[in-house]
Amino acid sequence: MSEPGAGFWHIGVVVPAHDEDELLPGCLAALGTASAYAQRVLPGTRVTVLVVLDRCTDDSEAVCRRAAVTTLAVDAGSVGAARRLGVEAVQWPGPAHRGWLACTDADTEVPADWLVAQLRAADTGARLLLGAVEPDPTGVDPALLLAWHRLHPEPAGAADLRVHGANLGIRLDTYRRLGGFRDLAEHEDVDLVRRALAAGVRPRRGNTVRTSARTAGRTPGGFAGYLRALAITASGGGDDLERPA
């Protein structure tokens, strides 16, 4: 049998977290299911899940410890820096073209086939996957959900791809060639994808993850900021919104 990293993939899942002890359990449980499924369906696949604890003052570290998930404590104060430091901390065996970086967020739950779908795309030449997100409907104002689905119908194809750090996959050698995530307070995902497009990397569409529908997030804008503005629009208190990039 080949050594891991030669014919097999090594997936590094990097999750930035800032005081996320309430939502981390669901995130880590979903990642555990996706990791186990990938290793069962694609024998030889290695999966490392790393949570980057950025200035956490709550019980996020304890949540990770109970889930037997590796952590990295940092004092970055920046989601871009947290993601970058997490990627650098993962132990990547073998050549970089057999490494795959899967990005998500601590308030997100991925489907069971999330990693399998990414590796199957990678096996057919994909270097960048951009997946969709949908808000978790639990406890959400129905008017907000209706407004969301009106503005976000099922994507038609590659031309309709949008960028979400909660659902992004990229081959490790491509990531490194682009210079990785920059130390940005937000939109570090969009910045990386713009550089990828400029370098001629063609993205493909990934599957969909479910993200918290909270309107008070961990960055100034981001998904929570978009939902906050959308909630105002849905209640009749603002202008119509364009769909986010």
mmCIF file of C-alpha atoms in Angstrom:
data_model
loop_
_atom_site.group_PDB
_atom_site.id
_atom_site.type_symbol
_atom_site.label_atom_id
_atom_site.label_comp_id
_atom_site.label_asym_id
_atom_site.label_seq_id
_atom_site.Cartn_x
_atom_site.Cartn_y
_atom_site.Cartn_z
ATOM 1 C CA MET A 1 0.000 0.000 0.000
ATOM 2 C CA SER A 2 1.211 3.529 -0.800
ATOM 3 C CA GLU A 3 2.270 5.834 1.971
ATOM 4 C CA PRO A 4 -0.235 8.577 2.905
ATOM 5 C CA GLY A 5 0.503 11.666 0.864
ATOM 6 C CA ALA A 6 1.638 9.649 -2.177
ATOM 7 C CA GLY A 7 -1.569 8.248 -3.636
ATOM 8 C CA PHE A 8 -3.881 9.325 -0.822
ATOM 9 C CA TRP A 9 -5.173 12.719 0.245
ATOM 10 C CA HIS A 10 -4.538 14.497 3.506
ATOM 11 C CA ILE A 11 -7.312 16.920 4.399
ATOM 12 C CA GLY A 12 -6.692 19.768 6.791
ATOM 13 C CA VAL A 13 -9.896 21.302 8.149
ATOM 14 C CA VAL A 14 -9.193 24.696 9.715
ATOM 15 C CA VAL A 15 -11.849 26.347 11.880
ATOM 16 C CA PRO A 16 -11.265 29.831 13.349
ATOM 17 C CA ALA A 17 -13.139 30.470 16.596
ATOM 18 C CA HIS A 18 -13.591 33.457 18.873
ATOM 19 C CA ASP A 19 -15.753 32.691 21.919
ATOM 20 C CA GLU A 20 -17.879 30.069 20.175
ATOM 21 C CA ASP A 21 -18.532 27.562 22.969
ATOM 22 C CA GLU A 22 -22.288 27.567 22.295
ATOM 23 C CA LEU A 23 -22.061 26.654 18.608
ATOM 24 C CA LEU A 24 -18.806 24.678 18.494
ATOM 25 C CA PRO A 25 -20.360 21.390 19.694
ATOM 26 C CA GLY A 26 -22.620 21.189 16.642
ATOM 27 C CA CYS A 27 -19.799 22.229 14.330
ATOM 28 C CA LEU A 28 -17.383 19.626 15.685
ATOM 29 C CA ALA A 29 -19.979 16.853 15.737
ATOM 30 C CA ALA A 30 -20.757 17.494 12.065
ATOM 31 C CA LEU A 31 -17.060 17.568 11.186
ATOM 32 C CA GLY A 32 -16.534 14.323 13.067
ATOM 33 C CA THR A 33 -19.250 12.669 11.014
ATOM 34 C CA ALA A 34 -17.841 14.054 7.757
ATOM 35 C CA SER A 35 -14.308 12.948 8.685
ATOM 36 C CA ALA A 36 -15.378 9.417 9.571
ATOM 37 C CA TYR A 37 -17.412 9.145 6.379
ATOM 38 C CA ALA A 38 -14.475 10.306 4.243
ATOM 39 C CA GLN A 39 -12.130 7.784 5.832
ATOM 40 C CA ARG A 40 -14.665 5.000 5.371
ATOM 41 C CA VAL A 41 -15.621 5.782 1.763
ATOM 42 C CA LEU A 42 -12.107 6.770 0.644
ATOM 43 C CA PRO A 43 -9.733 4.404 2.495
ATOM 44 C CA GLY A 44 -6.296 5.883 3.129
ATOM 45 C CA THR A 45 -7.610 9.428 3.468
ATOM 46 C CA ARG A 46 -6.171 11.297 6.443
ATOM 47 C CA VAL A 47 -8.148 14.075 8.094
ATOM 48 C CA THR A 48 -6.863 16.657 10.570
ATOM 49 C CA VAL A 49 -9.342 19.035 12.200
ATOM 50 C CA LEU A 50 -7.746 22.079 13.822
ATOM 51 C CA VAL A 51 -9.657 24.768 15.700
ATOM 52 C CA VAL A 52 -7.829 28.082 15.989
ATOM 53 C CA LEU A 53 -8.832 29.700 19.284
ATOM 54 C CA ASP A 54 -8.388 33.410 18.642
ATOM 55 C CA ARG A 55 -8.527 35.403 21.875
ATOM 56 C CA CYS A 56 -11.106 33.042 23.363
ATOM 57 C CA THR A 57 -12.224 33.817 26.917
ATOM 58 C CA ASP A 58 -15.074 31.298 27.109
ATOM 59 C CA ASP A 59 -15.156 27.487 27.192
ATOM 60 C CA SER A 60 -14.291 26.947 23.517
ATOM 61 C CA GLU A 61 -11.064 25.150 24.414
ATOM 62 C CA ALA A 62 -12.914 22.792 26.760
ATOM 63 C CA VAL A 63 -15.449 22.010 24.041
ATOM 64 C CA CYS A 64 -12.624 21.051 21.687
ATOM 65 C CA ARG A 65 -10.906 18.989 24.365
ATOM 66 C CA ARG A 66 -14.078 16.990 25.010
ATOM 67 C CA ALA A 67 -14.376 16.360 21.276
ATOM 68 C CA ALA A 68 -10.702 15.303 21.090
ATOM 69 C CA VAL A 69 -10.020 18.007 18.507
ATOM 70 C CA THR A 70 -6.612 19.670 18.171
ATOM 71 C CA THR A 71 -6.474 23.378 18.989
ATOM 72 C CA LEU A 72 -4.131 26.282 18.424
ATOM 73 C CA ALA A 73 -4.420 29.297 20.725
ATOM 74 C CA VAL A 74 -3.508 32.599 19.074
ATOM 75 C CA ASP A 75 -3.760 36.305 19.822
ATOM 76 C CA ALA A 76 -4.489 37.461 16.284
ATOM 77 C CA GLY A 77 -7.782 39.328 16.548
ATOM 78 C CA SER A 78 -8.238 38.696 12.837
ATOM 79 C CA VAL A 79 -10.049 35.884 11.069
ATOM 80 C CA GLY A 80 -7.613 36.074 8.166
ATOM 81 C CA ALA A 81 -4.614 35.670 10.455
ATOM 82 C CA ALA A 82 -6.359 32.906 12.401
ATOM 83 C CA ARG A 83 -7.020 30.916 9.232
ATOM 84 C CA ARG A 84 -3.449 31.449 8.003
ATOM 85 C CA LEU A 85 -1.895 30.379 11.304
ATOM 86 C CA GLY A 86 -4.141 27.333 11.371
ATOM 87 C CA VAL A 87 -3.060 26.212 7.910
ATOM 88 C CA GLU A 88 0.580 26.648 8.890
ATOM 89 C CA ALA A 89 0.079 24.617 12.078
ATOM 90 C CA VAL A 90 -1.396 21.570 10.343
ATOM 91 C CA GLN A 91 1.141 18.777 9.876
ATOM 92 C CA TRP A 92 0.963 18.159 6.136
ATOM 93 C CA PRO A 93 2.583 14.829 5.157
ATOM 94 C CA GLY A 94 3.603 14.144 1.601
ATOM 95 C CA PRO A 95 3.567 16.444 -1.431
ATOM 96 C CA ALA A 96 1.472 19.600 -1.398
ATOM 97 C CA HIS A 97 -0.526 18.549 -4.455
ATOM 98 C CA ARG A 98 -2.009 15.737 -2.312
ATOM 99 C CA GLY A 99 -2.991 18.113 0.473
ATOM 100 C CA TRP A 100 -6.467 19.623 0.566
ATOM 101 C CA LEU A 101 -7.482 22.563 2.763
ATOM 102 C CA ALA A 102 -11.149 22.615 3.777
ATOM 103 C CA CYS A 103 -12.333 25.814 5.441
ATOM 104 C CA THR A 104 -15.418 26.291 7.562
ATOM 105 C CA ASP A 105 -16.522 28.342 10.569
ATOM 106 C CA ALA A 106 -17.303 27.537 14.186
ATOM 107 C CA ASP A 107 -20.971 28.477 13.757
ATOM 108 C CA THR A 108 -21.428 26.141 10.783
ATOM 109 C CA GLU A 109 -22.502 22.518 10.423
ATOM 110 C CA VAL A 110 -21.334 20.650 7.323
ATOM 111 C CA PRO A 111 -23.148 17.698 5.705
ATOM 112 C CA ALA A 112 -21.818 14.156 6.091
ATOM 113 C CA ASP A 113 -20.511 14.040 2.511
ATOM 114 C CA TRP A 114 -18.803 17.443 2.673
ATOM 115 C CA LEU A 115 -15.228 16.144 2.591
ATOM 116 C CA VAL A 116 -15.970 13.236 0.249
ATOM 117 C CA ALA A 117 -17.491 15.623 -2.286
ATOM 118 C CA GLN A 118 -14.426 17.876 -2.096
ATOM 119 C CA LEU A 119 -11.957 15.027 -2.602
ATOM 120 C CA ARG A 120 -13.930 13.563 -5.478
ATOM 121 C CA ALA A 121 -13.789 16.955 -7.151
ATOM 122 C CA ALA A 122 -10.061 17.184 -6.396
ATOM 123 C CA ASP A 123 -9.524 13.761 -7.974
ATOM 124 C CA THR A 124 -10.975 15.130 -11.219
ATOM 125 C CA GLY A 125 -8.663 18.149 -11.235
ATOM 126 C CA ALA A 126 -10.456 20.733 -9.097
ATOM 127 C CA ARG A 127 -8.135 23.142 -7.329
ATOM 128 C CA LEU A 128 -10.747 25.426 -5.754
ATOM 129 C CA LEU A 129 -14.269 24.678 -4.530
ATOM 130 C CA LEU A 130 -16.761 27.343 -3.504
ATOM 131 C CA GLY A 131 -19.771 26.002 -1.649
ATOM 132 C CA ALA A 132 -23.043 27.663 -0.757
ATOM 133 C CA VAL A 133 -24.366 28.433 2.706
ATOM 134 C CA GLU A 134 -27.888 28.571 4.040
ATOM 135 C CA PRO A 135 -29.033 29.984 7.372
ATOM 136 C CA ASP A 136 -30.044 27.576 10.109
ATOM 137 C CA PRO A 137 -33.836 28.052 10.336
ATOM 138 C CA THR A 138 -33.961 27.299 14.076
ATOM 139 C CA GLY A 139 -35.548 30.225 15.880
ATOM 140 C CA VAL A 140 -35.298 32.559 12.882
ATOM 141 C CA ASP A 141 -37.940 35.113 11.900
ATOM 142 C CA PRO A 142 -39.886 33.527 8.997
ATOM 143 C CA ALA A 143 -39.778 36.856 7.137
ATOM 144 C CA LEU A 144 -35.976 36.757 7.209
ATOM 145 C CA LEU A 145 -35.905 33.194 5.874
ATOM 146 C CA LEU A 146 -38.352 34.104 3.122
ATOM 147 C CA ALA A 147 -36.207 37.088 2.139
ATOM 148 C CA TRP A 148 -33.099 34.896 2.139
ATOM 149 C CA HIS A 149 -34.560 32.252 -0.153
ATOM 150 C CA ARG A 150 -35.980 34.909 -2.466
ATOM 151 C CA LEU A 151 -32.533 36.409 -2.946
ATOM 152 C CA HIS A 152 -30.681 33.090 -2.949
ATOM 153 C CA PRO A 153 -32.291 30.542 -5.236
ATOM 154 C CA GLU A 154 -30.416 27.328 -5.947
ATOM 155 C CA PRO A 155 -27.232 28.339 -7.846
ATOM 156 C CA ALA A 156 -27.507 27.648 -11.560
ATOM 157 C CA GLY A 157 -23.837 26.969 -12.182
ATOM 158 C CA ALA A 158 -20.281 28.223 -11.996
ATOM 159 C CA ALA A 159 -21.258 31.740 -13.063
ATOM 160 C CA ASP A 160 -23.406 32.030 -9.921
ATOM 161 C CA LEU A 161 -20.708 31.034 -7.423
ATOM 162 C CA ARG A 162 -20.321 33.099 -4.274
ATOM 163 C CA VAL A 163 -17.516 33.068 -1.720
ATOM 164 C CA HIS A 164 -17.970 31.945 1.886
ATOM 165 C CA GLY A 165 -15.123 31.161 4.249
ATOM 166 C CA ALA A 166 -17.558 28.780 5.942
ATOM 167 C CA ASN A 167 -17.523 26.566 2.853
ATOM 168 C CA LEU A 168 -14.334 26.765 0.818
ATOM 169 C CA GLY A 169 -11.884 24.099 -0.323
ATOM 170 C CA ILE A 170 -8.541 24.551 -2.053
ATOM 171 C CA ARG A 171 -5.628 22.309 -2.970
ATOM 172 C CA LEU A 172 -2.678 22.967 -0.687
ATOM 173 C CA ASP A 173 -0.120 23.665 -3.408
ATOM 174 C CA THR A 174 -2.504 26.162 -5.013
ATOM 175 C CA TYR A 175 -3.117 27.854 -1.656
ATOM 176 C CA ARG A 176 0.601 28.225 -1.031
ATOM 177 C CA ARG A 177 1.293 29.466 -4.540
ATOM 178 C CA LEU A 178 -1.278 32.228 -3.997
ATOM 179 C CA GLY A 179 0.381 33.323 -0.752
ATOM 180 C CA GLY A 180 -2.336 32.040 1.564
ATOM 181 C CA PHE A 181 -4.827 33.999 3.623
ATOM 182 C CA ARG A 182 -3.899 37.567 4.427
ATOM 183 C CA ASP A 183 -4.251 39.114 7.885
ATOM 184 C CA LEU A 184 -7.630 40.726 7.247
ATOM 185 C CA ALA A 185 -10.398 41.352 9.766
ATOM 186 C CA GLU A 186 -12.958 40.117 7.225
ATOM 187 C CA HIS A 187 -13.310 39.182 3.545
ATOM 188 C CA GLU A 188 -10.067 37.203 3.687
ATOM 189 C CA ASP A 189 -11.904 34.504 1.752
ATOM 190 C CA VAL A 190 -12.895 36.863 -1.058
ATOM 191 C CA ASP A 191 -9.341 38.224 -1.189
ATOM 192 C CA LEU A 192 -7.913 34.717 -1.630
ATOM 193 C CA VAL A 193 -10.413 33.795 -4.332
ATOM 194 C CA ARG A 194 -9.766 37.014 -6.248
ATOM 195 C CA ARG A 195 -6.077 36.160 -6.363
ATOM 196 C CA ALA A 196 -6.929 32.638 -7.466
ATOM 197 C CA LEU A 197 -9.079 33.917 -10.314
ATOM 198 C CA ALA A 198 -6.342 36.342 -11.354
ATOM 199 C CA ALA A 199 -3.930 33.390 -11.458
ATOM 200 C CA GLY A 200 -6.228 31.467 -13.767
ATOM 201 C CA VAL A 201 -7.674 29.043 -11.207
ATOM 202 C CA ARG A 202 -11.192 28.015 -12.196
ATOM 203 C CA PRO A 203 -13.476 27.376 -9.227
ATOM 204 C CA ARG A 204 -16.098 24.678 -9.057
ATOM 205 C CA ARG A 205 -19.257 24.581 -7.006
ATOM 206 C CA GLY A 206 -19.242 22.610 -3.766
ATOM 207 C CA ASN A 207 -22.192 21.442 -1.727
ATOM 208 C CA THR A 208 -24.133 23.455 0.847
ATOM 209 C CA VAL A 209 -23.506 23.943 4.571
ATOM 210 C CA ARG A 210 -25.802 25.325 7.253
ATOM 211 C CA THR A 211 -24.619 28.407 9.141
ATOM 212 C CA SER A 212 -25.975 30.146 12.208
ATOM 213 C CA ALA A 213 -28.552 32.794 11.373
ATOM 214 C CA ARG A 214 -27.372 35.091 14.154
ATOM 215 C CA THR A 215 -27.219 38.762 13.269
ATOM 216 C CA ALA A 216 -24.448 39.599 15.766
ATOM 217 C CA GLY A 217 -21.299 37.943 14.489
ATOM 218 C CA ARG A 218 -17.593 37.832 15.240
ATOM 219 C CA THR A 219 -16.506 40.214 12.457
ATOM 220 C CA PRO A 220 -17.738 43.728 11.579
ATOM 221 C CA GLY A 221 -19.674 42.446 8.569
ATOM 222 C CA GLY A 222 -19.536 38.924 7.259
ATOM 223 C CA PHE A 223 -22.533 36.610 7.048
ATOM 224 C CA ALA A 224 -24.076 37.918 10.271
ATOM 225 C CA GLY A 225 -23.780 41.485 9.020
ATOM 226 C CA TYR A 226 -25.472 40.552 5.773
ATOM 227 C CA LEU A 227 -28.321 38.839 7.627
ATOM 228 C CA ARG A 228 -28.643 41.847 9.924
ATOM 229 C CA ALA A 229 -29.112 44.144 6.931
ATOM 230 C CA LEU A 230 -31.439 41.635 5.297
ATOM 231 C CA ALA A 231 -33.579 41.505 8.449
ATOM 232 C CA ILE A 232 -34.018 45.278 8.280
ATOM 233 C CA THR A 233 -35.011 45.022 4.625
ATOM 234 C CA ALA A 234 -37.415 42.142 5.319
ATOM 235 C CA SER A 235 -39.166 44.217 7.980
ATOM 236 C CA GLY A 236 -39.601 47.087 5.537
ATOM 237 C CA GLY A 237 -36.967 49.262 7.145
ATOM 238 C CA GLY A 238 -34.444 49.480 4.324
ATOM 239 C CA ASP A 239 -33.715 49.291 0.631
ATOM 240 C CA ASP A 240 -33.542 46.024 -1.271
ATOM 241 C CA LEU A 241 -30.219 44.248 -0.955
ATOM 242 C CA GLU A 242 -28.095 42.800 -3.658
ATOM 243 C CA ARG A 243 -26.874 39.268 -3.133
ATOM 244 C CA PRO A 244 -23.389 39.167 -1.574
ATOM 245 C CA ALA A 245 -20.373 38.279 -3.709
#
